[in-house]
Short mmCIF file of C-alpha atoms in Angstrom, two decimals:
data_model
loop_
_atom_site.label_atom_id
_atom_site.label_comp_id
_atom_site.label_asym_id
_atom_site.label_seq_id
_atom_site.Cartn_x
_atom_site.Cartn_y
_atom_site.Cartn_z
CA GLN A 1 -4.30 9.44 -16.56
CA LYS A 2 -3.80 7.85 -13.19
CA GLU A 3 -5.21 9.71 -10.19
CA VAL A 4 -1.73 9.63 -8.46
CA GLU A 5 1.47 9.72 -10.48
CA GLN A 6 4.90 8.73 -9.13
CA ASP A 7 8.14 8.27 -10.83
CA PRO A 8 9.04 4.56 -10.34
CA GLY A 9 12.76 5.26 -10.62
CA PRO A 10 14.95 3.47 -9.76
CA LEU A 11 16.83 6.21 -7.91
CA SER A 12 20.37 5.64 -6.81
CA VAL A 13 22.25 8.20 -4.68
CA PRO A 14 25.45 8.20 -2.52
CA GLU A 15 25.22 7.91 1.25
CA GLY A 16 24.74 11.29 2.89
CA ALA A 17 22.86 12.89 -0.10
CA ILE A 18 19.56 14.75 0.25
CA VAL A 19 16.91 12.68 -1.55
CA SER A 20 13.70 14.12 -3.02
CA LEU A 21 10.75 11.91 -3.80
CA ASN A 22 7.58 13.28 -5.42
CA CYS A 23 4.04 12.51 -6.40
CA THR A 24 1.43 14.55 -8.21
CA TYR A 25 -2.27 14.02 -8.17
CA SER A 26 -5.44 15.08 -9.94
CA ASN A 27 -8.23 14.70 -7.37
CA SER A 28 -8.50 18.05 -5.60
CA ALA A 29 -10.52 16.45 -2.88
CA PHE A 30 -7.59 14.64 -1.34
CA GLN A 31 -6.75 15.99 1.99
CA TYR A 32 -4.78 13.24 3.70
CA PHE A 33 -1.35 12.43 2.34
CA MET A 34 0.96 9.74 3.44
CA TRP A 35 4.33 8.13 2.57
CA TYR A 36 4.85 4.39 3.10
CA ARG A 37 8.28 2.73 3.08
CA GLN A 38 8.47 -0.78 1.84
CA TYR A 39 11.68 -2.91 2.31
CA SER A 40 12.26 -5.85 -0.26
CA ARG A 41 9.83 -8.72 0.33
CA LYS A 42 8.06 -6.93 3.17
CA GLY A 43 4.68 -5.07 3.51
CA PRO A 44 4.55 -1.34 3.43
CA GLU A 45 4.95 0.52 6.75
CA LEU A 46 3.73 4.17 7.26
CA LEU A 47 6.51 6.63 7.34
CA MET A 48 4.81 10.06 7.38
CA TYR A 49 1.31 11.36 7.51
CA THR A 50 0.12 14.86 6.78
CA TYR A 51 -3.25 16.59 6.58
CA SER A 52 -3.88 19.33 4.08
CA SER A 53 -1.04 21.68 3.08
CA GLY A 54 2.17 22.39 4.63
CA ASN A 55 5.35 20.67 6.01
CA LYS A 56 5.86 18.02 8.51
CA GLU A 57 9.26 16.99 9.97
CA ASP A 58 10.33 13.76 11.77
CA GLY A 59 14.00 13.35 12.22
CA ARG A 60 15.75 13.09 8.83
CA PHE A 61 12.40 13.01 6.91
CA THR A 62 10.29 15.98 5.86
CA ALA A 63 6.96 15.63 4.02
CA GLN A 64 5.61 18.60 2.03
CA VAL A 65 2.24 19.04 0.55
CA ASP A 66 1.34 21.76 -2.05
CA LYS A 67 -2.38 21.51 -2.69
CA SER A 68 -2.43 24.47 -5.06
CA SER A 69 -0.01 22.55 -7.36
CA LYS A 70 -1.41 19.07 -6.32
CA TYR A 71 2.09 17.99 -5.60
CA ILE A 72 3.71 16.19 -2.38
CA SER A 73 7.30 15.50 -1.67
CA LEU A 74 9.34 13.51 0.83
CA PHE A 75 12.68 14.73 1.68
CA ILE A 76 15.36 12.39 3.27
CA ARG A 77 18.38 14.31 4.84
CA ASP A 78 21.76 12.63 5.49
CA SER A 79 20.53 9.44 3.54
CA GLN A 80 21.70 6.01 4.94
CA PRO A 81 22.00 2.71 3.26
CA SER A 82 19.17 1.64 5.60
CA ASP A 83 16.89 4.00 3.67
CA SER A 84 17.20 1.82 0.61
CA ALA A 85 13.59 0.73 -0.02
CA THR A 86 10.56 1.49 -2.20
CA TYR A 87 8.74 4.53 -1.20
CA LEU A 88 4.95 4.86 -1.92
CA CYS A 89 2.87 7.94 -1.63
CA ALA A 90 -0.68 7.49 -0.70
CA MET A 91 -3.65 9.83 -0.38
CA GLY A 92 -7.29 9.96 0.43
CA ASP A 93 -10.31 12.40 0.95
CA LYS A 94 -12.25 13.02 3.98
CA GLY A 95 -14.69 10.10 4.66
CA ALA A 96 -13.16 7.95 2.04
CA GLN A 97 -12.99 4.28 2.79
CA LYS A 98 -9.81 3.73 0.92
CA LEU A 99 -6.50 5.12 -0.13
CA VAL A 100 -5.02 5.68 -3.64
CA PHE A 101 -1.40 4.65 -3.96
CA GLY A 102 1.36 5.86 -6.21
CA GLN A 103 3.40 3.33 -8.25
CA GLY A 104 6.29 3.65 -5.71
CA THR A 105 9.89 4.83 -6.31
CA ARG A 106 12.56 2.29 -5.69
CA LEU A 107 15.57 4.02 -3.83
CA THR A 108 19.10 2.78 -3.25
CA ILE A 109 21.58 4.52 -1.09
CA ASN A 110 25.25 3.54 -1.88
CA PRO A 111 27.75 3.36 0.96
CA ASN B 1 0.48 -8.85 19.00
CA ALA B 2 1.08 -10.34 15.59
CA GLY B 3 -0.57 -7.50 13.77
CA VAL B 4 -1.72 -8.73 10.27
CA THR B 5 -0.91 -12.23 9.29
CA GLN B 6 -1.27 -13.78 5.86
CA THR B 7 -1.18 -17.36 4.70
CA PRO B 8 0.41 -18.89 2.76
CA LYS B 9 3.61 -16.92 2.03
CA PHE B 10 4.22 -18.51 -1.35
CA GLN B 11 2.00 -20.40 -3.74
CA VAL B 12 2.25 -21.82 -7.20
CA LEU B 13 -0.75 -22.64 -9.16
CA LYS B 14 -1.64 -23.98 -12.53
CA THR B 15 -4.06 -22.11 -14.80
CA GLY B 16 -7.61 -22.95 -13.71
CA GLN B 17 -6.89 -24.04 -10.19
CA SER B 18 -8.50 -22.31 -7.26
CA MET B 19 -7.21 -21.19 -3.99
CA THR B 20 -8.09 -19.00 -0.87
CA LEU B 21 -5.58 -16.54 0.59
CA GLN B 22 -6.19 -16.07 4.24
CA CYS B 23 -5.68 -12.82 6.35
CA ALA B 24 -6.24 -12.17 10.01
CA GLN B 25 -5.61 -9.20 12.19
CA ASP B 26 -5.52 -9.12 16.04
CA MET B 27 -5.82 -5.30 16.50
CA ASN B 28 -9.54 -5.25 16.67
CA HIS B 29 -9.71 -3.25 13.40
CA ASN B 30 -13.12 -2.67 11.72
CA SER B 31 -11.81 -2.25 8.08
CA MET B 32 -9.76 -4.62 6.02
CA TYR B 33 -8.31 -4.56 2.58
CA TRP B 34 -6.86 -6.77 -0.11
CA TYR B 35 -4.27 -5.37 -2.65
CA ARG B 36 -2.19 -6.74 -5.36
CA GLN B 37 1.28 -5.26 -6.20
CA ASP B 38 2.85 -5.67 -9.57
CA PRO B 39 6.06 -4.09 -10.84
CA GLY B 40 5.56 -0.49 -11.85
CA MET B 41 1.87 -0.48 -10.87
CA GLY B 42 2.00 0.13 -7.10
CA LEU B 43 -0.58 -1.17 -4.84
CA ARG B 44 -3.99 -1.72 -6.53
CA LEU B 45 -7.12 -2.33 -4.47
CA ILE B 46 -8.97 -5.55 -5.12
CA TYR B 47 -11.72 -5.56 -2.51
CA TYR B 48 -12.19 -4.05 0.89
CA SER B 49 -14.45 -4.49 3.82
CA ALA B 50 -15.37 -1.26 5.82
CA SER B 51 -16.85 -3.47 8.70
CA GLU B 52 -17.80 -6.97 9.43
CA GLY B 53 -20.54 -8.09 7.13
CA THR B 54 -19.85 -5.70 4.39
CA THR B 55 -17.55 -5.90 1.33
CA ASP B 56 -17.04 -3.66 -1.63
CA LYS B 57 -15.14 -3.81 -5.00
CA GLY B 58 -11.92 -1.92 -5.45
CA GLU B 59 -10.03 -0.93 -8.63
CA VAL B 60 -9.34 -4.42 -9.94
CA PRO B 61 -11.92 -6.93 -8.62
CA ASN B 62 -12.45 -9.20 -11.76
CA GLY B 63 -11.49 -12.86 -11.04
CA TYR B 64 -11.62 -12.57 -7.27
CA ASN B 65 -14.08 -13.00 -4.44
CA VAL B 66 -13.84 -12.14 -0.77
CA SER B 67 -15.30 -13.27 2.43
CA ARG B 68 -15.39 -11.18 5.70
CA LEU B 69 -15.58 -14.26 7.97
CA ASN B 70 -15.69 -12.26 11.23
CA LYS B 71 -14.04 -9.13 12.45
CA ARG B 72 -10.55 -10.67 12.44
CA GLU B 73 -10.50 -12.54 9.23
CA PHE B 74 -10.89 -11.55 5.59
CA SER B 75 -10.14 -14.12 2.82
CA LEU B 76 -9.59 -13.64 -0.88
CA ARG B 77 -10.47 -16.41 -3.24
CA LEU B 78 -9.34 -17.07 -6.81
CA GLU B 79 -11.93 -19.42 -8.43
CA SER B 80 -10.10 -20.08 -11.59
CA ALA B 81 -6.47 -18.75 -11.52
CA ALA B 82 -5.03 -17.14 -14.59
CA PRO B 83 -1.43 -16.16 -15.39
CA SER B 84 -2.40 -12.49 -15.16
CA GLN B 85 -3.04 -12.93 -11.56
CA THR B 86 0.54 -13.72 -10.77
CA SER B 87 1.37 -11.01 -8.20
CA VAL B 88 2.19 -10.27 -4.70
CA TYR B 89 -1.04 -9.92 -2.58
CA PHE B 90 -1.19 -7.81 0.51
CA CYS B 91 -3.78 -7.60 3.20
CA ALA B 92 -4.22 -4.48 5.32
CA SER B 93 -6.44 -3.29 8.13
CA ILE B 94 -7.33 0.00 9.72
CA GLU B 95 -9.09 0.71 13.02
CA ALA B 96 -11.96 2.55 11.24
CA GLY B 97 -12.40 3.10 7.55
CA GLY B 98 -10.92 6.26 6.13
CA PRO B 99 -7.73 7.83 5.05
CA GLY B 100 -5.68 6.76 8.07
CA GLU B 101 -2.79 4.41 8.59
CA GLN B 102 -3.21 1.13 7.19
CA PHE B 103 -1.32 -1.90 8.69
CA PHE B 104 -0.04 -4.36 6.18
CA GLY B 105 0.62 -8.06 6.29
CA PRO B 106 3.79 -9.53 4.96
CA GLY B 107 2.34 -10.55 1.63
CA THR B 108 1.64 -13.74 -0.36
CA ARG B 109 3.71 -14.39 -3.48
CA LEU B 110 1.47 -16.14 -6.08
CA THR B 111 2.62 -17.55 -9.39
CA VAL B 112 0.13 -18.94 -11.90
CA LEU B 113 1.68 -21.08 -14.51
#
């Protein structure tokens, strides 16, 4: 079993829809949770960064962490065609030198 | 500020050939990483360097070697390329090692025939 599991999709939704992307993990020591966005043929870029449990909102994006269920989510409201990309979750524990990434979910927003 | 740069952008090798992928960052970061990305596999860590002068194996180090030439540069070498090493390679850096934001380069697309 992988330490971090993410449904690779692909996921295709109409413009304006609410998108939900999810990851599960098995390492209870993880405290730092991130979402990276990767456009086609580009390197990943950090989108959201949360510490421990709870919600964090940034514009149309909301990141949720439920440590009791070992489950994290990224919600995109009023999705736009420019949100079409691969979204990778990543996580790490305090003092760790490295992150563990999910497989990535390929998302397409149709105009 | 160029951020993280990688060369070359594309490369085609024959089985058994060797090559070095170059990575440089101009953000004065201490830690640098090499990943490979394959369809459906996400990013897998090959090697990392927590600071100048140190390197450590990641999840998939077999068939690769690295050199942290100085604080700016971290190279990845394939001594005898195999078709299984066909992938997109990303270099990343972070100010200090740990679970923080990693800054990624644009990637090198490598095909081994």
